[in-house]
Coordinates of C-alpha atoms in Angstrom, one line a residue:
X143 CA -7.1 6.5 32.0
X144 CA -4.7 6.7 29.7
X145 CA -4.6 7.8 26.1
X146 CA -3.6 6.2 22.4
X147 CA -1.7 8.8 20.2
X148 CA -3.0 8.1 16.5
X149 CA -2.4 9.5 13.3
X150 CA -4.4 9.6 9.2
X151 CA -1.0 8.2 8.3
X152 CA 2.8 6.8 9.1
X153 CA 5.1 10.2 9.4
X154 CA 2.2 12.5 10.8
X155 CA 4.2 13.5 14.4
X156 CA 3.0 10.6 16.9
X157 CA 6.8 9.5 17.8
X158 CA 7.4 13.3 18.5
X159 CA 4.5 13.8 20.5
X160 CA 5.5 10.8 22.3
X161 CA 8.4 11.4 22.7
X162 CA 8.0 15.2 23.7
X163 CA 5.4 14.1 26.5
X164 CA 7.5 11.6 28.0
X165 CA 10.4 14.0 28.0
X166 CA 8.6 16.6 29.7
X167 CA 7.1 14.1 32.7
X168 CA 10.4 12.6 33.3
X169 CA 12.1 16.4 33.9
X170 CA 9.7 16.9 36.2
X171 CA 10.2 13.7 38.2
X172 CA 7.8 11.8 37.2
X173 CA 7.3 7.7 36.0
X174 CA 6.1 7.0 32.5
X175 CA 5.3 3.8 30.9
X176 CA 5.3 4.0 27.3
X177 CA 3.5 1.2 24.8
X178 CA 3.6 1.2 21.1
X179 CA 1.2 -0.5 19.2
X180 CA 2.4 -3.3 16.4
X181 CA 5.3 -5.2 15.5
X182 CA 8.1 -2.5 15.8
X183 CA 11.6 -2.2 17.4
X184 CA 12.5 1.1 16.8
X185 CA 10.6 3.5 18.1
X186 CA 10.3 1.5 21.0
X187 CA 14.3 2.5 21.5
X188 CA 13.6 5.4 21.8
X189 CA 10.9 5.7 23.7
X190 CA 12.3 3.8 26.2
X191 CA 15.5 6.0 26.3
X192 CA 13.4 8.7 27.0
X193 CA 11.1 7.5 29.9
X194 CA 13.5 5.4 31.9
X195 CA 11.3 2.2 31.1
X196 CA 11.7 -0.8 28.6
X197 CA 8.4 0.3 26.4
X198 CA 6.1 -2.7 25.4
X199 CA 4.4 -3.6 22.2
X200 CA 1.3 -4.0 22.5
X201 CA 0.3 -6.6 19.4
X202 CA -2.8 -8.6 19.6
X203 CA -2.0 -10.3 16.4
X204 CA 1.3 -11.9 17.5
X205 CA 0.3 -12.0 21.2
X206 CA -3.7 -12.4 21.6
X207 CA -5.5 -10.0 23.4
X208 CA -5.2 -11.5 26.9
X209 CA -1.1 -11.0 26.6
X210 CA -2.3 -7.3 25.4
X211 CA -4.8 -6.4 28.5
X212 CA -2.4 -8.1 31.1
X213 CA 0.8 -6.3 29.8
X214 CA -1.1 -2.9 29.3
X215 CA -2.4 -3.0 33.1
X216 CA 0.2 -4.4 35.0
X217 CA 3.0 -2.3 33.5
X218 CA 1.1 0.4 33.3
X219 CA -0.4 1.0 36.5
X220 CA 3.2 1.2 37.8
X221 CA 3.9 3.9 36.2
X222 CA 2.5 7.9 37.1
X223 CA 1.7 8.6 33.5
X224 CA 1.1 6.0 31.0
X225 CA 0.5 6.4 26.7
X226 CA 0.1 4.3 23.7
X227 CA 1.8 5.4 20.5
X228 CA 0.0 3.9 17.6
X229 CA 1.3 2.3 14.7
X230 CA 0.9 3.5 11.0
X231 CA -2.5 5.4 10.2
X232 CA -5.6 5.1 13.1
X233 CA -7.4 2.1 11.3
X234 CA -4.2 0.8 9.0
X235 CA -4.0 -2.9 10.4
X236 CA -3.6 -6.7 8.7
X237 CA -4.5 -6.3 4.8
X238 CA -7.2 -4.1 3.9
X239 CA -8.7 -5.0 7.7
X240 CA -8.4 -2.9 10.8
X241 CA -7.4 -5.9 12.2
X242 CA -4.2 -5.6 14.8
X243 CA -4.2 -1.7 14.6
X244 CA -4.1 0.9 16.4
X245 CA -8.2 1.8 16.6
X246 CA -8.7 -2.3 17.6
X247 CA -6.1 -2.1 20.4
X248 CA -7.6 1.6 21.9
X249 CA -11.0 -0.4 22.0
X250 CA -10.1 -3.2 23.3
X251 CA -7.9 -1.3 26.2
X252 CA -10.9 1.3 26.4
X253 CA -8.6 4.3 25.4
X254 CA -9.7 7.4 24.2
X255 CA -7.8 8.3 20.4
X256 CA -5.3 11.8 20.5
X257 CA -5.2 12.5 16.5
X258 CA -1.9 13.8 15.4
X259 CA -2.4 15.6 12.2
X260 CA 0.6 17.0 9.9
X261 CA -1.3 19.9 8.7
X262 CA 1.3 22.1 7.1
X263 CA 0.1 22.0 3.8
X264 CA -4.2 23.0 4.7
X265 CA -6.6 24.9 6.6
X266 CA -10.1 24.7 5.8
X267 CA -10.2 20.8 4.7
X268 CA -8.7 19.8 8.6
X269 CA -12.6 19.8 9.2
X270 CA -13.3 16.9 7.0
X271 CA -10.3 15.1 7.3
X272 CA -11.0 15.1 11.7
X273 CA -14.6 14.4 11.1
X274 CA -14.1 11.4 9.1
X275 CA -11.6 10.2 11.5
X276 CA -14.1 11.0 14.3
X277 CA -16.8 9.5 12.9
X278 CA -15.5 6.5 11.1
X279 CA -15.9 3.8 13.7
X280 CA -18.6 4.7 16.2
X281 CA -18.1 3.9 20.0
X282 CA -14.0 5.0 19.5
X283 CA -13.7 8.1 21.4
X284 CA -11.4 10.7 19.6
X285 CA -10.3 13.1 22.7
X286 CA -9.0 16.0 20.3
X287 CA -6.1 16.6 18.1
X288 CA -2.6 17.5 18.4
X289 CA -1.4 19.8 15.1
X290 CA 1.9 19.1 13.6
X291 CA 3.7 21.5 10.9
X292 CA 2.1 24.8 12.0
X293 CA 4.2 27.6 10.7
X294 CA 2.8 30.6 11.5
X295 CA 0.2 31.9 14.5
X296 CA -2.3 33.1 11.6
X297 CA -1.6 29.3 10.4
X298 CA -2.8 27.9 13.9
X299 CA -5.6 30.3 14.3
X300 CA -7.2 29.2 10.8
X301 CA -6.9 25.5 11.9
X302 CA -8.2 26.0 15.4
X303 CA -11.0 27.5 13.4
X304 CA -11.7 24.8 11.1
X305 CA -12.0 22.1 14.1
X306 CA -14.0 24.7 16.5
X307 CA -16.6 24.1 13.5
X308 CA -16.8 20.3 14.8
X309 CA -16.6 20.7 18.3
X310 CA -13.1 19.1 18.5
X311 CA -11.0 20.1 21.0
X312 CA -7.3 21.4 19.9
X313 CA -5.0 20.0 22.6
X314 CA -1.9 21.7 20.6
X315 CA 0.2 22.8 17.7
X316 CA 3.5 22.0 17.2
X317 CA 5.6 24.3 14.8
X318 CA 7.3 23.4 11.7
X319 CA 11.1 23.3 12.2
X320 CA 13.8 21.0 10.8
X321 CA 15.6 20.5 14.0
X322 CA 12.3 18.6 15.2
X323 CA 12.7 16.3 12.7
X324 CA 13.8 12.4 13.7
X325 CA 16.2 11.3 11.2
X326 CA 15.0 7.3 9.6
X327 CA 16.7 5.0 7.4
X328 CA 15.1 2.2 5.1
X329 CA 13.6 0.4 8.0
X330 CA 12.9 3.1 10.2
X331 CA 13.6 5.6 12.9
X332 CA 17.8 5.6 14.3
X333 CA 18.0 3.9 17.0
X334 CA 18.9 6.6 20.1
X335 CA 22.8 5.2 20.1
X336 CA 22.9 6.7 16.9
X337 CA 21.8 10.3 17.5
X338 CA 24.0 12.8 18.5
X339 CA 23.3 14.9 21.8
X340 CA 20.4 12.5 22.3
X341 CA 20.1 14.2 26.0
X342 CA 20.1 17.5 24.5
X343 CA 17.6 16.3 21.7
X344 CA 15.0 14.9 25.2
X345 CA 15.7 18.3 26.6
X346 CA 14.0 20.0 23.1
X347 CA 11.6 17.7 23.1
X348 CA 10.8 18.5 26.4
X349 CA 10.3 22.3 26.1
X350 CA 8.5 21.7 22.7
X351 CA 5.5 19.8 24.8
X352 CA 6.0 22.9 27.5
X353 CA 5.4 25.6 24.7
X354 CA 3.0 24.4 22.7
X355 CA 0.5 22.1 24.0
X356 CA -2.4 22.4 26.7
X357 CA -1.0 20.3 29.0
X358 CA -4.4 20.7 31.1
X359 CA -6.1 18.6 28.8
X360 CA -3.5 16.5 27.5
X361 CA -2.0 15.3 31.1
X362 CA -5.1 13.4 32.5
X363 CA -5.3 11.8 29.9
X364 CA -2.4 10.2 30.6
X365 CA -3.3 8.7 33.6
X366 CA -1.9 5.3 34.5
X367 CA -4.8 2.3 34.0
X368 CA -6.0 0.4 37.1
X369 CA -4.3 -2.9 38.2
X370 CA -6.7 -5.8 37.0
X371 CA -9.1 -7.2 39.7
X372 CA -7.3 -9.7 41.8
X373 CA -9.8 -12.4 40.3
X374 CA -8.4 -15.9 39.8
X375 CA -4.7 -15.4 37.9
X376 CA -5.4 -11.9 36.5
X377 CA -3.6 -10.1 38.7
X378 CA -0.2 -11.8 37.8
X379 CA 3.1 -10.8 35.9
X380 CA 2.3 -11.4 32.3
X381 CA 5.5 -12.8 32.7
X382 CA 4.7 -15.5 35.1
X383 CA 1.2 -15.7 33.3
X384 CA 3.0 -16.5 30.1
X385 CA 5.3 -19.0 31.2
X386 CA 2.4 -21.1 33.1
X387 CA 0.4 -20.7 30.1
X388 CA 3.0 -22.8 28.1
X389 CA 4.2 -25.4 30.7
X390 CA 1.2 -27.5 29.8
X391 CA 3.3 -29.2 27.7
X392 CA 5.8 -30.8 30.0
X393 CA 9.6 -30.2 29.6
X394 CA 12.0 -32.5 27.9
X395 CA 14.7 -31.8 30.6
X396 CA 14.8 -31.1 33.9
X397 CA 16.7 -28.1 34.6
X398 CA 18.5 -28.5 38.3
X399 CA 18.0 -25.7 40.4
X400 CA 21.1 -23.1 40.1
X401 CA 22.3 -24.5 37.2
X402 CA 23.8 -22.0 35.5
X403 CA 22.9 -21.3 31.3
X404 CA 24.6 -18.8 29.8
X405 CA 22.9 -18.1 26.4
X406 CA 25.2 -15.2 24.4
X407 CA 22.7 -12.4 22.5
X408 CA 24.3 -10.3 20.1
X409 CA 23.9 -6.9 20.9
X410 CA 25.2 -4.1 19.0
X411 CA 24.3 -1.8 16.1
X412 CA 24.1 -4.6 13.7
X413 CA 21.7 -6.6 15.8
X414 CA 19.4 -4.6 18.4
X415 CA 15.7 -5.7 17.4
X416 CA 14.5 -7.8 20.4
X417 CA 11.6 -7.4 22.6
X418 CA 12.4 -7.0 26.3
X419 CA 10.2 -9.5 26.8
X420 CA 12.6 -12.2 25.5
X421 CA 15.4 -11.8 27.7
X422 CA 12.5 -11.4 30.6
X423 CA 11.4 -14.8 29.8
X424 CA 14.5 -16.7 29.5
X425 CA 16.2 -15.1 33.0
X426 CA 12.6 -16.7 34.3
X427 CA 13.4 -19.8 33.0
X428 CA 16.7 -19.7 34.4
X429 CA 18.7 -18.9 31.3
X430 CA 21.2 -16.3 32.0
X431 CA 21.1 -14.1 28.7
X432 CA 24.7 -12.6 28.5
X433 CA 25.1 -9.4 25.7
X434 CA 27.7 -10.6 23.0
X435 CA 29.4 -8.0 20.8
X436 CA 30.0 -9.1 17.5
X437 CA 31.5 -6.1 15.8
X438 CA 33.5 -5.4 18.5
X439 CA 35.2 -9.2 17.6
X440 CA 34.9 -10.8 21.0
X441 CA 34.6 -14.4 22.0
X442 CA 31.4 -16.0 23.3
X443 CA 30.8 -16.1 26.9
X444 CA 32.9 -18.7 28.9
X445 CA 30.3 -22.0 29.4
X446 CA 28.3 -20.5 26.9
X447 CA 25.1 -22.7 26.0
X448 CA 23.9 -21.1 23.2
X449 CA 23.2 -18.2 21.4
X450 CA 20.7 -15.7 19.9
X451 CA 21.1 -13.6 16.3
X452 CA 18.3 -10.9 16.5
X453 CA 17.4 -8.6 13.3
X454 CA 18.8 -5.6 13.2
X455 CA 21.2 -3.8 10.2
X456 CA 24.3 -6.4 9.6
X457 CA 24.3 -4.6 5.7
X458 CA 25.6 -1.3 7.8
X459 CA 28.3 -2.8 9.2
X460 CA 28.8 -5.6 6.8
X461 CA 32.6 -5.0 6.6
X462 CA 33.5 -4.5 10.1
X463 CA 31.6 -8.0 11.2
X464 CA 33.7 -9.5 7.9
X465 CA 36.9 -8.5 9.9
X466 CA 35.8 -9.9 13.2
X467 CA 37.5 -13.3 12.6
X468 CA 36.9 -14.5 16.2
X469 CA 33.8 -13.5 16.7
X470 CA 32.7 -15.5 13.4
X471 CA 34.9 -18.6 14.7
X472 CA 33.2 -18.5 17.9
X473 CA 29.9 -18.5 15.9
X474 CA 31.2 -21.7 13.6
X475 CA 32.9 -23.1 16.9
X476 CA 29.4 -23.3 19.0
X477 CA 27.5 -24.6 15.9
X478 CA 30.3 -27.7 15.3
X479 CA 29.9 -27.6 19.1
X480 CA 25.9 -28.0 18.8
X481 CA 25.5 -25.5 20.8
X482 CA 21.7 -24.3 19.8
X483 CA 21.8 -20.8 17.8
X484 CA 18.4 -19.4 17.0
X485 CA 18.7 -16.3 14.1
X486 CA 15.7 -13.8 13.1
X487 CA 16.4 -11.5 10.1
X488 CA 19.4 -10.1 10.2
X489 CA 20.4 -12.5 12.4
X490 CA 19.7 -15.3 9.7
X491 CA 21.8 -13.0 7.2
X492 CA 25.1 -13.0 10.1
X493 CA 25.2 -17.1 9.0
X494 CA 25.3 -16.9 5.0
X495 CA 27.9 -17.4 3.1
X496 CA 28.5 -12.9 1.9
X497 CA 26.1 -10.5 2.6
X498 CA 26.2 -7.1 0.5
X499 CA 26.7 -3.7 1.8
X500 CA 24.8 -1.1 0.4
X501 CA 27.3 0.2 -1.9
X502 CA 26.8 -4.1 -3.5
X503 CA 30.4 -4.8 -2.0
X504 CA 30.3 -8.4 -1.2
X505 CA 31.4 -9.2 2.8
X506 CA 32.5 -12.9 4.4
X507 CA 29.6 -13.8 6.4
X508 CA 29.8 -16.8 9.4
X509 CA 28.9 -19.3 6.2
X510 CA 27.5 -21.5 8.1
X511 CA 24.4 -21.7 5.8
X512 CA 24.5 -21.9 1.8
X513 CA 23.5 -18.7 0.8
X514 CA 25.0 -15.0 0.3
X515 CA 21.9 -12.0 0.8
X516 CA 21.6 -9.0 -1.5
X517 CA 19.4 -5.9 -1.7
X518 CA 15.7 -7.0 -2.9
X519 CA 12.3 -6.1 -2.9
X520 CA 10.6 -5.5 0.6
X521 CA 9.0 -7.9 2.3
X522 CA 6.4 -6.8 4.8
X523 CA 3.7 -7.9 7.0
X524 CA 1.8 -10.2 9.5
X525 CA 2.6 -14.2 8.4
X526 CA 0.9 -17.3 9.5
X527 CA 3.7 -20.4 9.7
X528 CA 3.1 -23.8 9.8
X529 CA 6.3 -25.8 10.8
X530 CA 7.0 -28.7 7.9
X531 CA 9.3 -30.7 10.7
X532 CA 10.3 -30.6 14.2
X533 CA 12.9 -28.5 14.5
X534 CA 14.9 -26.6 17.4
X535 CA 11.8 -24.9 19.1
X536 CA 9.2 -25.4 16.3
X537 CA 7.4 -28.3 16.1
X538 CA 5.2 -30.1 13.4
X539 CA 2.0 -28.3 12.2
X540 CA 2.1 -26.3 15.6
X541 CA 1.0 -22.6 14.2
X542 CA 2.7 -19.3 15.0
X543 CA 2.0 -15.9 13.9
X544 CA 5.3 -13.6 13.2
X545 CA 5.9 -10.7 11.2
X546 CA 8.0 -9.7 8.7
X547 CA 10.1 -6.8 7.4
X548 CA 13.3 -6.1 5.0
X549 CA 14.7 -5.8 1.8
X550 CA 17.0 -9.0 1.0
X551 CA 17.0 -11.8 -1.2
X552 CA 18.9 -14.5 -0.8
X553 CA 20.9 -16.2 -3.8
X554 CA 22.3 -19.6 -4.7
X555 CA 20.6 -21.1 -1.7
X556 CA 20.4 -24.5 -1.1
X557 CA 18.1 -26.3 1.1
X558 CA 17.6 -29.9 1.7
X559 CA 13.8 -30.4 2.2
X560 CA 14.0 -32.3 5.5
X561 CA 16.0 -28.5 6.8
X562 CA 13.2 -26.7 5.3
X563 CA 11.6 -24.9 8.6
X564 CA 8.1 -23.8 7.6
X565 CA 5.1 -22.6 5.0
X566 CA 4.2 -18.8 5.4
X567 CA 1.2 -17.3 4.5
X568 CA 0.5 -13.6 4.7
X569 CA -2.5 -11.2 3.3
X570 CA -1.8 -10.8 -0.5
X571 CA 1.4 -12.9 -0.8
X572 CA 1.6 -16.3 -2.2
X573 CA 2.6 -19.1 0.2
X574 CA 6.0 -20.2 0.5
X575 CA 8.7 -22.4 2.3
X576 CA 10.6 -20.3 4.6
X577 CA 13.8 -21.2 7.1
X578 CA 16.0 -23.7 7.9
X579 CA 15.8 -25.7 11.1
X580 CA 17.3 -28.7 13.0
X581 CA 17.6 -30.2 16.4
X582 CA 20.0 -26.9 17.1
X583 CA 19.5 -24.1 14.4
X584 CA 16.2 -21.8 14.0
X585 CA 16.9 -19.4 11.4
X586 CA 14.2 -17.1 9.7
X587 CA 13.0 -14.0 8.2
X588 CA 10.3 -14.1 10.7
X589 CA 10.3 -12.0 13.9
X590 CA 8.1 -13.6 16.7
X591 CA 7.1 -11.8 19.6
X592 CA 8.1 -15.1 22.6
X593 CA 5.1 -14.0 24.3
X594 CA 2.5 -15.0 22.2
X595 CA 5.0 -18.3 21.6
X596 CA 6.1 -18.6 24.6
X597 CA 6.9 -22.3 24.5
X598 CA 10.3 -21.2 22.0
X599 CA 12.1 -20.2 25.2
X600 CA 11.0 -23.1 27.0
X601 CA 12.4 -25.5 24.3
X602 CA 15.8 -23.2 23.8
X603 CA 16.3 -23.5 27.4
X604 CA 16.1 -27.5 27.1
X605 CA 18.5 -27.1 24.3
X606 CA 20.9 -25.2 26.2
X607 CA 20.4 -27.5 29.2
X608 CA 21.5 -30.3 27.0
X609 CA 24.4 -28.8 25.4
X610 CA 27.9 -29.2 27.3
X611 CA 29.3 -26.3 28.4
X612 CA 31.4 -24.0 25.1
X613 CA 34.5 -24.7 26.1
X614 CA 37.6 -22.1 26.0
X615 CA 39.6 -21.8 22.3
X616 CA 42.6 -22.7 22.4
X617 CA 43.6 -19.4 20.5
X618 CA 42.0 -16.6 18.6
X619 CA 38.8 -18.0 17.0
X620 CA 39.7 -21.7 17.5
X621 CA 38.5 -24.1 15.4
X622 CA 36.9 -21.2 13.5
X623 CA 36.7 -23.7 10.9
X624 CA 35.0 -26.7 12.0
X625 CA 32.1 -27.6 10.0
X626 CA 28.7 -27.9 12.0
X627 CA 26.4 -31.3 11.7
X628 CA 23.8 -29.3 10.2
X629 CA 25.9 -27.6 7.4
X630 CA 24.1 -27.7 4.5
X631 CA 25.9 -29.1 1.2
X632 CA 29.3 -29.7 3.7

């Protein structure tokens, strides 16, 4: 079975262990399927760069557990080798709870725990801080630890010392060395487009897991999980699963088989937070998801039918998205069009008015919505929402769970309250109207993972179905400045 890679605490090694081990299998010629726990995009990047496979989250809050058991068996029992990197520290989950973390999800999946521990800085104490993890939450199994930040081979031997006094297994020490480290930014890891020599970085990582851990211990427990029993339904794609799931509710429009709906996703470095899971459900539904490059100015797809704003880091490339005049006039032109748009995060940011760099230069945004964005105070965690309206693909009081992280304000906004999209409610954070939506804009801080929502891609498909067709611009950025219906204080 396979194995969860934990940690005490964010910045402890798990990425690199990750990372290190699926580098090593894949030399060899091997299949890996890599899951991370929780709500993030970038080290799945990476991870997925480096085993050959999208990696899945695996996140009961935004998904429930039956998402998280299907999707954990049925991609990972196609693989040789399956893991689970963790998220944050072993028993860090919602609030003070250990609610959505990584100890919930390794007993729910039945997986034992391998502890990464930075331990450059002790000796002796290792003991206490292992046993305590060990013993916290009885019934978790803790397979051994993996050290991180070992200088010296006196270093190593004093450690190995400390957890032979508990019985706990040392399954490997990584040295301390600055060419290890994984260079981050305010919201995380680089993405792997962004690293230089990223296939000479896979090929260090893989001789690091050669060198210095005991691969005889560590590789069966990464053993790929057993497909689920072919009981009623459980054997099925979690894709299909998921879609099925949501077609209770019937659709509003019947899509004619072969019909073709192109929806245009930015992709590039400004916007690359998605889960693979969203362009998975969409091609199911028919939609045809076609990658659209906003930095590098181009027009939206021919027939285009809507389009998708992900999060990702506009502020980093605020001016270069300012000078791309088409690609901003295509955006106005399918809004006047109502063409739907749907916009999480930094997406939402793309359709303000300015949006500051982080040297607090102002940039033109798309401004299709009344509001410019500046540096703030971080926002993060797990929300409820409750739709106030019925909106693109939200509807009245119909509850989703989403999550929520960056560090932007938005100033001189202006909502009308029949636009306002919905009340969120988090774990020490006062409630508050969030969003603007209408019959063909969703646009949000929130991130929502569309498998635990699944009937959002099911209502942006009717909305592309509906729309007619984007039809060609008569020249560069055409009609870049029509005003949308839904414009806000137009």
């Amino acid at each position: 079975m396979a194995c969860l890679i934990a940690a005490p605490c964010s910045g402890s090694g798990k990425t690199l262990l990750s990372l290190s081990l699926s580098a090593l299998l894949r030399r060899g010629g091997a299949s890996v399927q890599v899951f991370k726990v929780g709500p993030d995009y970038l080290d799945p990047q990476l991870l997925g760069r480096v085993s050959g496979r999208p990696c899945r989250n695996l996140d009961r809050l935004l998904c429930g557990q039956e998402w998280l058991e299907r999707a954990f068996h049925w991609w990972g029992h196609q693989a040789d080798h399956c893991l689970v990197e963790g998220v944050m520290g072993l028993f860090d989950g919602r609030g003070p709870s250990a609610e959505g973390s990584s100890a919930e999800v390794a007993s729910l999946l039945g997986l034992p725990v391998v502890l990464v521990v930075e331990a450059s800085r002790q000796t002796g104490s290792l003991a206490a801080l292992v046993r305590g993890f060990r013993d916290h939450q009885p019934g978790l199994e803790l397979a051994g630890v993996v050290l991180n930040g070992v200088s010296t081979e006196r270093h190593r031997a004093l450690l190995s010392e400390a957890l032979a006094s508990i019985a706990m297994p040392l399954l490997g020490a990584l040295p301390r060395h600055p060419d290890l480290s994984l260079p981050s930014r305010h919201l995380g890891l680089l993405p792997p487009d962004e690293l230089q020599d990223f296939q000479a970085r896979s090929g260090e990582w893989a001789a690091l897991a050669e060198r210095h851990l005991d691969l005889e211990r560590l590789l069966p427990l990464l053993a790929p999980p057993p497909a689920l029993s072919s009981g009623e339904g459980s054997a099925r794609d979690p894709i299909r699963w998921c879609l099925e799931r949501s077609a209770a509710a019937p659709s509003a429009v019947d899509v004619k088989s072969g019909a073709e709906l192109p929806v245009a996703i930015a992709s590039d470095a400004a916007f690359h937070f998605r889960y693979p899971e969203a362009t998975e459900l969409l091609t199911a539904l028919g939609v045809t998801p076609v990658p659209w490059q906003p930095l590098a100015d181009q027009p939206l797809p021919r027939g285009c039918r809507g389009v998708i704003l992900p999060g990702g880091y506009p502020e980093l490339h605020a001016a270069e998205l300012a000078a791309s005049q088409r690609s901003q006039g295509e955006l106005r032109r399918a809004a006047a069009a109502g063409l739907p748009i749907y916009a999480e995060c930094g997406g939402l940011l793309l359709l303000g008015q300015q949006l500051e760099d982080p040297q607090g230069e102002a940039h033109a945004m798309a401004g299709l919505l009344p509001f410019s964005a500046r540096r703030g105070s971080l926002q993060l965690g797990y929300r409820q929402a409750t739709p106030l309206g019925d909106g693109l693909v939200t509807r009245r009081g119909e509850p989703l769970s989403g999550h929520e992280f960056h560090r932007w304000e938005l100033i001189d906004a202006v909502v009308d309250g029949s636009e306002r999209l919905w009340q969120l409610e988090g774990w020490g954070w006062a409630p508050r109207q969030e969003g603007w939506t209408t019959p063909t804009l969703h646009a949000s801080w929130l991130h929502l993972h569309w498998a635990g929502c699944s009937a959002i891609c099911r209502r942006l498909r009717d909305a592309a179905a509906r729309a007619s067709p984007l039809a060609l611009a008569t020249a560069a950025g055409g009609n870049g400045g029509a005003t949308p219906p839904w414009s806000v204080g137009a």
